[in-house]
Tab-separated table of C-alpha atoms and ligand atoms in Angstrom:
chain	number	residue	atom	x	y	z
A	9	MET	CA	61.277	43.868	149.925
A	10	GLU	CA	64.179	41.532	150.708
A	11	ASN	CA	64.818	38.867	148.092
A	12	GLN	CA	66.217	35.419	148.767
A	13	ASN	CA	69.731	36.801	148.416
A	14	GLY	CA	69.249	38.882	151.504
A	15	PHE	CA	69.308	42.087	149.466
A	16	LEU	CA	66.640	44.260	147.952
A	17	GLY	CA	64.873	42.845	144.955
A	18	ARG	CA	64.451	44.936	141.805
A	19	ARG	CA	61.223	46.445	143.149
A	20	GLY	CA	62.844	47.315	146.438
A	21	PHE	CA	65.790	48.856	144.687
A	22	LEU	CA	63.527	50.916	142.425
A	23	GLN	CA	61.641	52.182	145.461
A	24	GLN	CA	64.893	53.250	147.045
A	25	ALA	CA	66.168	54.649	143.800
A	26	SER	CA	63.068	56.802	143.512
A	27	VAL	CA	63.795	58.196	146.965
A	28	ALA	CA	67.106	59.172	145.501
A	29	THR	CA	65.836	60.585	142.229
A	30	ALA	CA	65.526	63.853	144.014
A	31	GLY	CA	69.275	63.447	144.038
A	32	LEU	CA	71.484	63.443	147.037
A	33	LEU	CA	70.651	61.891	150.364
A	34	ALA	CA	73.082	64.072	152.242
A	35	GLY	CA	75.532	66.826	151.371
A	36	SER	CA	75.340	68.934	148.214
A	37	LEU	CA	76.975	69.379	144.857
A	38	SER	CA	78.952	72.320	146.130
A	39	ASP	CA	80.528	69.932	148.640
A	40	VAL	CA	81.786	67.960	145.689
A	41	LEU	CA	82.960	70.825	143.539
A	42	GLY	CA	84.492	72.812	146.348
A	43	THR	CA	86.736	70.131	147.816
A	44	THR	CA	88.368	68.546	144.843
A	45	MET	CA	90.728	71.150	143.415
A	46	GLY	CA	94.021	69.493	142.501
A	47	LYS	CA	93.176	66.169	144.078
A	48	ARG	CA	92.023	62.913	142.482
A	49	LYS	CA	88.307	62.483	142.856
A	50	VAL	CA	87.323	59.105	144.283
A	51	ALA	CA	83.853	57.580	144.607
A	52	MET	CA	82.848	54.272	146.172
A	53	VAL	CA	79.957	51.912	145.523
A	54	GLY	CA	79.342	49.316	148.256
A	55	THR	CA	79.978	50.847	151.670
A	56	GLY	CA	80.120	47.686	153.776
A	57	HIS	CA	82.897	46.184	155.850
A	58	ARG	CA	85.589	46.027	153.163
A	59	GLY	CA	84.617	49.290	151.534
A	60	THR	CA	84.817	51.267	154.756
A	61	GLY	CA	87.599	49.287	156.452
A	62	MET	CA	90.076	48.829	153.609
A	63	TRP	CA	89.224	51.569	151.104
A	64	GLY	CA	87.412	54.107	153.279
A	65	SER	CA	88.906	55.199	156.574
A	66	PRO	CA	92.543	54.200	155.828
A	67	VAL	CA	92.486	55.933	152.432
A	68	VAL	CA	91.096	59.149	153.955
A	69	LYS	CA	93.766	58.991	156.676
A	70	GLU	CA	96.740	58.000	154.549
A	71	PHE	CA	96.042	59.854	151.297
A	72	GLY	CA	93.838	62.814	152.273
A	73	ASP	CA	96.483	65.139	150.806
A	74	ILE	CA	96.076	63.718	147.286
A	75	ILE	CA	92.545	62.334	147.040
A	76	ASP	CA	89.053	63.479	147.905
A	77	PHE	CA	86.016	61.274	148.372
A	78	VAL	CA	83.333	62.855	146.192
A	79	GLY	CA	80.541	60.296	146.566
A	80	LEU	CA	79.464	57.174	148.450
A	81	CYS	CA	76.775	54.865	147.088
A	82	ASP	CA	75.053	51.809	148.507
A	83	ILE	CA	71.770	50.073	147.883
A	84	ASN	CA	71.305	50.375	151.650
A	85	ARG	CA	70.883	54.074	152.305
A	86	GLY	CA	71.441	53.720	156.064
A	87	ARG	CA	74.737	51.896	155.533
A	88	ALA	CA	75.978	54.572	153.126
A	89	GLU	CA	75.216	57.229	155.715
A	90	THR	CA	76.907	55.188	158.459
A	91	ALA	CA	79.935	54.863	156.179
A	92	LYS	CA	80.068	58.609	155.649
A	93	LYS	CA	80.254	59.106	159.421
A	94	MET	CA	82.888	56.395	159.792
A	95	LEU	CA	85.063	57.958	157.092
A	96	GLY	CA	84.551	61.459	158.447
A	97	VAL	CA	84.076	62.812	154.930
A	98	ASN	CA	81.891	65.593	153.656
A	99	CYS	CA	80.746	64.111	150.354
A	100	PRO	CA	77.183	63.343	149.271
A	101	VAL	CA	75.629	59.924	149.735
A	102	TYR	CA	73.581	58.146	147.058
A	103	THR	CA	71.495	55.068	146.404
A	104	ASP	CA	71.374	55.890	142.671
A	105	PHE	CA	74.702	54.898	141.117
A	106	ASP	CA	74.336	56.707	137.781
A	107	LYS	CA	73.347	59.871	139.590
A	108	MET	CA	76.450	59.687	141.752
A	109	MET	CA	78.653	59.222	138.703
A	110	GLN	CA	76.997	62.041	136.767
A	111	ASP	CA	77.008	64.495	139.691
A	112	THR	CA	80.502	63.823	140.962
A	113	LYS	CA	82.465	62.708	137.869
A	114	PRO	CA	85.073	60.735	139.807
A	115	ASP	CA	88.503	59.926	138.359
A	116	LEU	CA	88.486	56.652	140.274
A	117	LEU	CA	85.593	54.407	141.251
A	118	ILE	CA	86.089	51.864	144.036
A	119	VAL	CA	83.799	48.839	143.638
A	120	THR	CA	83.164	46.990	146.908
A	121	THR	CA	79.660	45.616	146.476
A	122	VAL	CA	78.461	42.017	146.536
A	123	ASP	CA	80.570	40.028	144.034
A	124	ALA	CA	77.834	39.245	141.506
A	125	THR	CA	77.074	42.969	141.103
A	126	HIS	CA	80.671	44.109	140.425
A	127	ASP	CA	80.294	43.817	136.651
A	128	LYS	CA	77.510	46.340	136.323
A	129	PHE	CA	79.373	48.996	138.328
A	130	ILE	CA	82.718	48.286	136.654
A	131	ILE	CA	81.191	48.568	133.185
A	132	ARG	CA	78.913	51.532	133.858
A	133	GLY	CA	81.654	53.238	135.871
A	134	MET	CA	84.007	53.099	132.875
A	135	GLU	CA	81.268	54.226	130.513
A	136	LEU	CA	80.746	57.239	132.749
A	137	GLY	CA	84.429	58.141	132.669
A	138	ALA	CA	86.168	56.559	135.680
A	139	ASP	CA	89.073	54.186	136.056
A	140	ILE	CA	88.095	51.284	138.291
A	141	ILE	CA	89.545	49.790	141.426
A	142	THR	CA	87.578	46.632	142.091
A	143	GLU	CA	87.750	44.174	144.912
A	144	LYS	CA	88.246	40.564	144.001
A	145	PRO	CA	86.596	38.588	142.544
A	146	MET	CA	86.336	40.795	139.452
A	147	THR	CA	83.010	39.080	138.737
A	148	THR	CA	81.304	35.704	139.108
A	149	ASP	CA	80.675	34.189	135.689
A	150	GLU	CA	82.298	34.033	132.285
A	151	GLY	CA	79.690	36.138	130.457
A	152	LYS	CA	80.106	39.028	132.894
A	153	CYS	CA	83.872	38.591	132.680
A	154	GLN	CA	83.827	38.921	128.884
A	155	ALA	CA	81.579	41.985	129.138
A	156	ILE	CA	84.075	43.680	131.486
A	157	LEU	CA	87.000	42.908	129.152
A	158	ASP	CA	85.034	44.293	126.190
A	159	ALA	CA	83.981	47.440	128.074
A	160	GLU	CA	87.564	48.164	129.104
A	161	LYS	CA	88.653	48.021	125.443
A	162	ARG	CA	85.686	50.059	124.276
A	163	THR	CA	86.021	52.870	126.829
A	164	GLY	CA	89.836	53.051	127.061
A	165	LYS	CA	89.500	53.112	130.859
A	166	LYS	CA	91.448	50.872	133.206
A	167	VAL	CA	90.397	48.166	135.650
A	168	THR	CA	92.676	47.384	138.604
A	169	VAL	CA	91.846	44.272	140.610
A	170	THR	CA	92.991	44.523	144.207
A	171	PHE	CA	94.791	41.256	144.831
A	172	ASN	CA	96.149	42.220	148.239
A	173	TYR	CA	97.478	38.679	148.854
A	174	ARG	CA	100.268	39.327	146.311
A	175	TYR	CA	101.667	42.079	148.533
A	176	SER	CA	102.323	40.209	151.784
A	177	PRO	CA	106.071	39.946	152.409
A	178	HIS	CA	106.310	36.149	152.656
A	179	ARG	CA	104.401	35.653	149.407
A	180	GLN	CA	106.652	38.198	147.742
A	181	LYS	CA	109.638	36.231	149.056
A	182	ILE	CA	108.242	33.063	147.454
A	183	TYR	CA	107.908	34.949	144.168
A	184	GLU	CA	111.527	36.156	144.444
A	185	LEU	CA	112.909	32.700	145.230
A	186	LEU	CA	111.025	31.060	142.374
A	187	ARG	CA	112.147	33.753	139.915
A	188	ALA	CA	115.744	33.332	141.104
A	189	GLY	CA	115.540	29.633	140.232
A	190	ALA	CA	115.963	28.469	143.857
A	191	ILE	CA	114.336	25.093	143.067
A	192	GLY	CA	115.099	24.949	139.344
A	193	LYS	CA	112.160	24.593	136.995
A	194	VAL	CA	108.877	24.344	138.917
A	195	THR	CA	106.953	21.261	137.831
A	196	SER	CA	104.101	20.909	140.339
A	197	VAL	CA	102.480	22.542	143.358
A	198	ASP	CA	100.584	21.152	146.382
A	199	PHE	CA	98.328	23.927	147.750
A	200	HIS	CA	95.837	23.360	150.584
A	201	TRP	CA	93.900	26.147	152.276
A	202	TYR	CA	92.050	25.805	155.589
A	203	LEU	CA	89.290	28.138	156.769
A	204	ASP	CA	88.356	27.762	160.414
A	205	THR	CA	85.069	27.391	162.263
A	206	ARG	CA	85.012	31.164	162.908
A	207	HIS	CA	86.091	32.938	159.702
A	208	GLY	CA	85.240	29.972	157.461
A	209	ALA	CA	81.800	29.660	159.042
A	210	ASP	CA	81.223	33.364	158.452
A	211	TYR	CA	80.907	32.794	154.688
A	212	PHE	CA	77.886	30.618	155.435
A	213	ARG	CA	76.236	33.301	157.595
A	214	ARG	CA	76.305	36.048	154.967
A	215	TRP	CA	75.339	36.765	151.326
A	216	HIS	CA	78.262	34.580	150.268
A	217	ARG	CA	76.167	31.517	151.171
A	218	LEU	CA	74.358	31.762	147.808
A	219	ARG	CA	76.229	31.125	144.578
A	220	GLU	CA	74.113	33.703	142.795
A	221	ASN	CA	75.835	36.310	145.029
A	222	SER	CA	79.370	34.980	145.404
A	223	GLY	CA	79.822	32.551	142.523
A	224	SER	CA	80.500	30.036	145.357
A	225	LEU	CA	83.754	29.930	147.322
A	226	TRP	CA	85.410	28.604	144.166
A	227	VAL	CA	85.130	32.184	142.936
A	228	HIS	CA	84.728	34.336	146.043
A	229	LYS	CA	87.551	32.831	148.077
A	230	ALA	CA	89.612	30.471	145.938
A	231	SER	CA	90.126	33.125	143.221
A	232	HIS	CA	92.541	34.766	145.705
A	233	HIS	CA	94.495	31.513	145.757
A	234	PHE	CA	94.273	30.976	142.005
A	235	ASP	CA	95.619	34.477	141.462
A	236	LEU	CA	98.568	33.673	143.728
A	237	LEU	CA	99.280	30.554	141.684
A	238	ASN	CA	99.025	32.403	138.355
A	239	TRP	CA	101.379	35.077	139.708
A	240	TRP	CA	103.902	32.774	141.393
A	241	LEU	CA	104.062	30.447	138.401
A	242	GLU	CA	104.184	33.268	135.824
A	243	SER	CA	101.778	31.315	133.701
A	244	GLU	CA	98.093	31.271	133.005
A	245	PRO	CA	95.906	28.246	133.733
A	246	GLU	CA	94.929	25.990	130.852
A	247	SER	CA	92.404	23.573	132.360
A	248	VAL	CA	90.754	22.585	135.625
A	249	TYR	CA	89.044	19.459	136.887
A	250	ALA	CA	87.235	19.664	140.235
A	251	GLN	CA	85.084	17.997	142.840
A	252	ALA	CA	83.140	19.604	145.678
A	253	SER	CA	80.275	19.105	148.073
A	254	LEU	CA	78.291	20.648	150.919
A	255	GLU	CA	78.583	18.252	153.849
A	256	HIS	CA	78.774	20.295	157.009
A	257	TYR	CA	76.893	23.617	156.891
A	258	GLY	CA	73.434	24.371	155.475
A	259	LYS	CA	70.926	21.565	155.400
A	260	ASN	CA	73.413	19.256	157.158
A	261	GLY	CA	72.862	20.948	160.532
A	262	GLN	CA	70.736	19.261	163.218
A	263	GLN	CA	69.236	22.559	164.447
A	264	ARG	CA	68.775	25.960	162.896
A	265	GLY	CA	67.357	29.441	163.335
A	266	THR	CA	67.158	32.589	161.251
A	267	ASN	CA	70.071	34.399	162.844
A	268	CYS	CA	72.132	34.155	166.017
A	269	ARG	CA	70.682	37.174	167.819
A	270	THR	CA	67.177	35.712	167.803
A	271	CYS	CA	68.043	32.015	167.945
A	272	SER	CA	66.557	29.604	170.470
A	273	HIS	CA	69.643	27.335	170.208
A	274	LYS	CA	72.114	29.922	171.532
A	275	THR	CA	73.372	27.702	174.323
A	276	SER	CA	73.597	24.453	172.379
A	277	CYS	CA	74.934	25.610	168.998
A	278	LYS	CA	78.723	25.642	168.668
A	279	PHE	CA	78.387	28.203	165.888
A	280	TYR	CA	76.478	30.722	168.018
A	281	TRP	CA	78.093	34.100	167.412
A	282	ASP	CA	77.268	37.186	169.448
A	283	MET	CA	77.458	40.041	166.986
A	284	THR	CA	76.250	42.539	169.606
A	285	LYS	CA	79.775	42.556	171.048
A	286	ASP	CA	81.112	44.191	167.877
A	287	ASN	CA	80.127	47.867	167.755
A	288	ARG	CA	81.408	48.374	164.221
A	289	LEU	CA	79.371	45.488	162.801
A	290	MET	CA	76.317	46.528	164.812
A	291	SER	CA	76.409	50.016	163.338
A	292	LEU	CA	77.115	48.897	159.769
A	293	TYR	CA	74.563	46.076	159.627
A	294	ALA	CA	72.194	45.646	162.603
A	295	GLN	CA	71.272	49.321	162.718
A	296	ASN	CA	70.555	49.304	158.981
A	297	GLU	CA	68.488	46.093	158.799
A	298	GLN	CA	65.363	48.261	158.482
A	299	TYR	CA	66.416	49.214	154.923
A	300	ASP	CA	67.011	45.786	153.387
A	301	GLY	CA	66.418	43.098	156.025
A	302	TYR	CA	69.963	41.789	155.558
A	303	LEU	CA	71.078	39.710	158.567
A	304	ARG	CA	74.847	39.766	159.075
A	305	ASP	CA	74.641	36.989	161.701
A	306	GLY	CA	72.573	34.537	159.633
A	307	CYS	CA	72.397	30.882	160.633
A	308	VAL	CA	75.170	28.710	159.157
A	309	PHE	CA	72.632	25.890	158.894
A	310	LYS	CA	70.080	27.755	156.739
A	311	GLU	CA	68.435	25.377	154.283
A	312	ASP	CA	69.014	27.762	151.358
A	313	ILE	CA	72.826	27.573	151.503
A	314	ASN	CA	73.948	26.371	148.088
A	315	ILE	CA	77.729	26.867	148.066
A	316	PHE	CA	80.185	24.035	148.662
A	317	ASP	CA	82.101	23.647	151.928
A	318	LYS	CA	84.694	21.122	150.685
A	319	MET	CA	86.501	21.578	147.380
A	320	ALA	CA	89.378	19.983	145.498
A	321	ALA	CA	90.812	20.695	142.049
A	322	THR	CA	93.578	19.684	139.696
A	323	ILE	CA	94.773	22.617	137.616
A	324	HIS	CA	97.048	22.336	134.597
A	325	TYR	CA	99.059	25.395	133.600
A	326	ALA	CA	100.089	26.556	130.134
A	327	ASN	CA	103.751	26.181	131.179
A	328	GLY	CA	103.231	22.530	132.115
A	329	VAL	CA	102.929	22.920	135.907
A	330	ASN	CA	100.317	20.720	137.620
A	331	VAL	CA	98.618	21.958	140.780
A	332	SER	CA	96.778	19.959	143.394
A	333	TYR	CA	94.488	22.363	145.314
A	334	SER	CA	91.957	22.014	148.119
A	335	LEU	CA	89.826	24.274	150.308
A	336	THR	CA	88.229	23.182	153.579
A	337	THR	CA	85.877	25.503	155.466
A	338	TYR	CA	85.517	23.958	158.948
A	339	SER	CA	89.052	23.510	160.208
A	340	PRO	CA	90.127	24.076	163.829
A	341	TYR	CA	92.639	26.656	162.638
A	342	GLU	CA	93.050	28.923	159.654
A	343	GLY	CA	96.017	28.899	157.320
A	344	TYR	CA	97.542	27.005	154.434
A	345	ARG	CA	100.246	24.642	153.328
A	346	ILE	CA	101.984	25.074	150.023
A	347	ALA	CA	104.870	23.255	148.404
A	348	PHE	CA	106.469	24.013	145.050
A	349	ASN	CA	108.237	20.987	143.603
A	350	GLY	CA	111.033	21.770	141.189
A	351	THR	CA	113.747	19.988	139.269
A	352	GLY	CA	116.287	21.353	141.781
A	353	GLY	CA	114.388	21.068	145.072
A	354	ARG	CA	111.297	22.028	147.001
A	355	LEU	CA	110.037	25.285	148.529
A	356	GLU	CA	107.470	24.936	151.310
A	357	ALA	CA	105.416	27.151	153.582
A	358	TRP	CA	102.995	26.335	156.391
A	359	ILE	CA	101.179	29.488	157.344
A	360	LYS	CA	99.037	29.622	160.507
A	361	GLU	CA	96.746	32.594	160.675
A	362	SER	CA	94.539	31.710	163.653
A	363	GLY	CA	93.651	28.926	166.042
A	364	LYS	CA	94.751	27.560	169.370
A	365	MET	CA	98.268	26.631	168.270
A	366	VAL	CA	101.112	28.975	169.034
A	367	ILE	CA	101.043	31.617	166.330
A	368	GLU	CA	104.533	32.950	165.651
A	369	HIS	CA	105.210	36.563	164.716
A	370	TYR	CA	106.975	35.516	161.582
A	371	ASP	CA	106.218	33.328	158.581
A	372	GLU	CA	108.665	30.641	157.659
A	373	LEU	CA	109.696	29.148	154.342
A	374	MET	CA	111.629	25.911	154.010
A	375	LEU	CA	113.906	25.661	151.004
A	376	SER	CA	115.331	22.166	150.406
A	377	LYS	CA	117.795	21.603	147.589
A	378	ASN	CA	118.042	18.218	145.886
A	379	PHE	CA	121.311	16.609	147.101
A	380	GLY	CA	121.906	19.757	149.179
A	381	ASP	CA	121.005	21.596	152.368
A	382	VAL	CA	117.772	22.772	153.944
A	383	GLU	CA	117.398	26.472	154.652
A	384	TYR	CA	114.722	28.065	156.880
A	385	ILE	CA	113.796	31.620	155.955
A	386	LYS	CA	111.885	33.736	158.511
A	387	ILE	CA	109.802	36.693	157.337
A	388	PRO	CA	108.274	39.116	159.892
A	389	GLN	CA	104.484	39.358	159.849
A	390	ALA	CA	102.373	42.505	159.652
A	391	GLU	CA	98.704	43.388	160.211
A	392	GLY	CA	96.051	43.384	157.446
A	393	HIS	CA	96.324	40.267	155.273
A	394	GLY	CA	99.992	39.832	156.188
A	395	GLY	CA	100.789	43.499	155.575
A	396	GLY	CA	99.484	43.294	152.010
A	397	ASP	CA	96.557	45.716	152.470
A	398	ALA	CA	98.684	48.748	153.364
A	399	LEU	CA	101.279	48.065	150.654
A	400	LEU	CA	98.537	47.707	148.050
A	401	ARG	CA	96.927	51.017	149.057
A	402	ASP	CA	100.312	52.757	148.834
A	403	LYS	CA	100.899	51.386	145.354
A	404	ILE	CA	97.476	52.445	144.107
A	405	PHE	CA	97.210	55.913	145.604
A	406	ARG	CA	100.726	57.138	146.438
A	407	ASN	CA	103.086	55.330	144.064
A	408	PRO	CA	101.188	54.243	140.955
A	409	HIS	CA	104.175	55.017	138.738
A	410	THR	CA	107.008	53.417	140.727
A	411	PRO	CA	108.464	50.231	139.172
A	412	ASP	CA	106.391	47.143	139.850
A	413	THR	CA	109.414	44.977	140.686
A	414	TYR	CA	107.436	41.936	141.813
A	415	ARG	CA	104.652	42.366	139.262
A	416	GLN	CA	102.068	42.828	142.014
A	417	THR	CA	99.757	45.207	140.166
A	418	ALA	CA	96.840	43.283	138.676
A	419	GLY	CA	94.633	44.305	135.787
A	420	SER	CA	91.533	42.842	134.190
A	421	ARG	CA	93.420	39.971	132.533
A	422	ASP	CA	94.791	38.856	135.920
A	423	GLY	CA	91.339	39.339	137.450
A	424	ALA	CA	89.854	37.201	134.688
A	425	MET	CA	92.423	34.408	134.911
A	426	ALA	CA	91.865	34.086	138.664
A	427	ILE	CA	88.076	33.794	138.446
A	428	LEU	CA	88.106	31.621	135.339
A	429	VAL	CA	89.795	28.835	137.303
A	430	GLY	CA	87.007	29.079	139.904
A	431	ILE	CA	84.250	29.342	137.296
A	432	GLY	CA	85.786	26.391	135.425
A	433	ALA	CA	85.990	24.404	138.675
A	434	ARG	CA	82.326	25.127	139.417
A	435	LYS	CA	81.371	23.926	135.937
A	436	SER	CA	83.567	20.861	136.287
A	437	VAL	CA	81.781	19.890	139.524
A	438	GLU	CA	78.464	20.177	137.677
A	439	THR	CA	79.484	18.197	134.603
A	440	GLY	CA	82.103	15.822	136.021
A	441	LEU	CA	84.404	16.854	133.158
A	442	PRO	CA	87.578	18.948	132.943
A	443	VAL	CA	87.069	22.502	131.690
A	444	LYS	CA	89.369	24.358	129.293
A	445	ILE	CA	89.933	27.949	130.365
A	446	SER	CA	90.080	29.034	126.702
A	447	ALA	CA	86.472	27.861	126.241
A	448	LEU	CA	85.144	30.402	128.756
A	449	THR	CA	86.065	33.789	127.229
A	450	ASP	CA	88.131	35.036	124.296
A	451	LEU	CA	91.314	34.997	126.436
A	452	LYS	CA	93.826	32.353	125.387
A	453	PRO	CA	96.072	31.225	128.259
A	454	LYS	CA	99.746	32.154	127.891
A	455	ALA	CA	102.766	30.399	129.362
A	456	VAL	CA	104.660	33.566	130.171
A	457	LYS	CA	102.992	36.800	131.213
A	458	SER	CA	103.588	39.654	128.810
B	3	NAD	N1	90.546	41.349	149.228
B	3	NAD	C1	90.085	40.927	150.375
B	3	NAD	O1	90.836	40.419	151.185
B	3	NAD	C2	88.618	41.090	150.677
B	3	NAD	C3	88.159	40.938	151.987
B	3	NAD	C4	86.793	41.098	152.228
B	3	NAD	C5	85.928	41.408	151.192
B	3	NAD	N2	86.413	41.547	149.934
B	3	NAD	C6	85.497	41.893	148.823
B	3	NAD	O2	84.896	43.149	149.077
B	3	NAD	C7	83.560	43.185	148.561
B	3	NAD	C8	82.601	43.614	149.680
B	3	NAD	O3	82.632	42.643	150.708
B	3	NAD	P1	82.180	43.019	152.199
B	3	NAD	O4	82.729	41.969	153.069
B	3	NAD	O5	82.491	44.441	152.465
B	3	NAD	O6	80.605	42.819	152.090
B	3	NAD	P2	79.475	43.731	152.774
B	3	NAD	O7	78.224	42.952	152.711
B	3	NAD	O8	79.949	44.238	154.068
B	3	NAD	O9	79.401	44.992	151.789
B	3	NAD	C9	78.816	44.945	150.524
B	3	NAD	C10	78.000	46.219	150.353
B	3	NAD	O10	77.495	46.276	149.028
B	3	NAD	C11	76.166	46.777	149.096
B	3	NAD	N3	75.459	46.359	147.890
B	3	NAD	C12	75.032	45.122	147.547
B	3	NAD	N4	74.438	45.141	146.349
B	3	NAD	C13	74.476	46.425	145.922
B	3	NAD	C14	73.998	47.107	144.771
B	3	NAD	N5	73.343	46.441	143.800
B	3	NAD	N6	74.212	48.438	144.680
B	3	NAD	C15	74.871	49.119	145.640
B	3	NAD	N7	75.344	48.519	146.775
B	3	NAD	C16	75.134	47.206	146.909
B	3	NAD	C17	75.592	46.183	150.378
B	3	NAD	O11	74.476	46.886	150.847
B	3	NAD	C18	76.798	46.290	151.301
B	3	NAD	O12	76.815	47.507	152.000
B	3	NAD	C19	83.276	41.784	148.019
B	3	NAD	O13	83.444	41.783	146.632
B	3	NAD	C20	84.328	40.920	148.678
B	3	NAD	O14	84.700	39.840	147.862
B	3	NAD	C21	87.735	41.419	149.672
């Protein structure tokens, strides 16, 4: 039943869907109707790690007074039921998305499925009456992107893309300093992101390893970074030229297995990862392998891996800024270096997120003025993507109407502009030519955000 993507094929999904045609897998309609008086009704599709960990348990805990979960849906029935237990909610569980939407009529739909499937839930969710909160990337190719933009216009519903990276305090400080003209007019940016041999390698273990699922790391991962650039620079991207290759993981490995738990190279492989030590992952994935065969601890040297592990791009912005960007996925530590070059100076950050170096409990920015002084600015760190996750949840559920001082709320246009750089980069690698962002959808890049 499992397809090459590690998920159920159409036949498998139909078989599961028919199990669900009888309706609910757990709970009842009266659960839904009885618990929602006066609260916003929220449903979720995709009850994996991010769904449960970012949008499930914390939302129930922090906003239980104003929202009610009315439905959980996943193609993997076991995982949806595990999620229900983790969240401690009383709502029904579905494998049939339309049925969930029709039964529960949520005000808000949270989309946390595999990237390449976001579009169908975003579009259908709006058609069935919900506003959408979708994880990044909004989708994985330009056709799906255009279809989402069209559906939003057609239905009058709203798509929010959860760019949590915008909310971390040090990135907000960068935004503030740039807006205040601390380095004059920004003319170029050097931006280099390093994923380590633990977290970086993890993308090659999972569904992300196939571009048909993730759009490649150009879209899945780098769209986070492209969104930061679009936001910091207050401009949309105009063109991208890129190069990339797969030189370390996948077919490049000297030995391989199916997954770490069953591997015969456990003692010799540096990438051996013992998932059995993580109870949460064991209950979400290992205990639900029977439903879809998905292996969370897949081998990083699988021959089918078709995403790049080394990427570089030159991006030109509508306001004239040039960006030099790279992403490496097998570094000894995780973090990034960024420098904004301006007519009046330079603003730099070197962020270490993991590794054997001393990790400080603050992030530091270095602001150097041309013909002037150097200032070091320390910003305290917080848990959960630098503190961004909790602030983002607050904005969405508790304070949707408070002023958005730092313009951190992102809609479908922001979601589109972030992925279009990645999609353009992917195309550029294929063709060897630069790609104009305006050629991908009907959006025309603007120099200043309206
Ligand atoms: N913003 C961030 O920092 C951040 C961090 C991690 C993940 N994410 C995003 O969250 C999303 C989920 O990632 P994850 O790490 O939780 O992955 P995951 O594999 O743990 O969860 C994905 C879930 O979607 C389900 N699914 C797949 N196809 C489906 C379909 N057709 N119908 C219904 N359910 C389906 C899977 O069974 C799985 O339970 C991704 O889009 C990812 O990019 C964002």
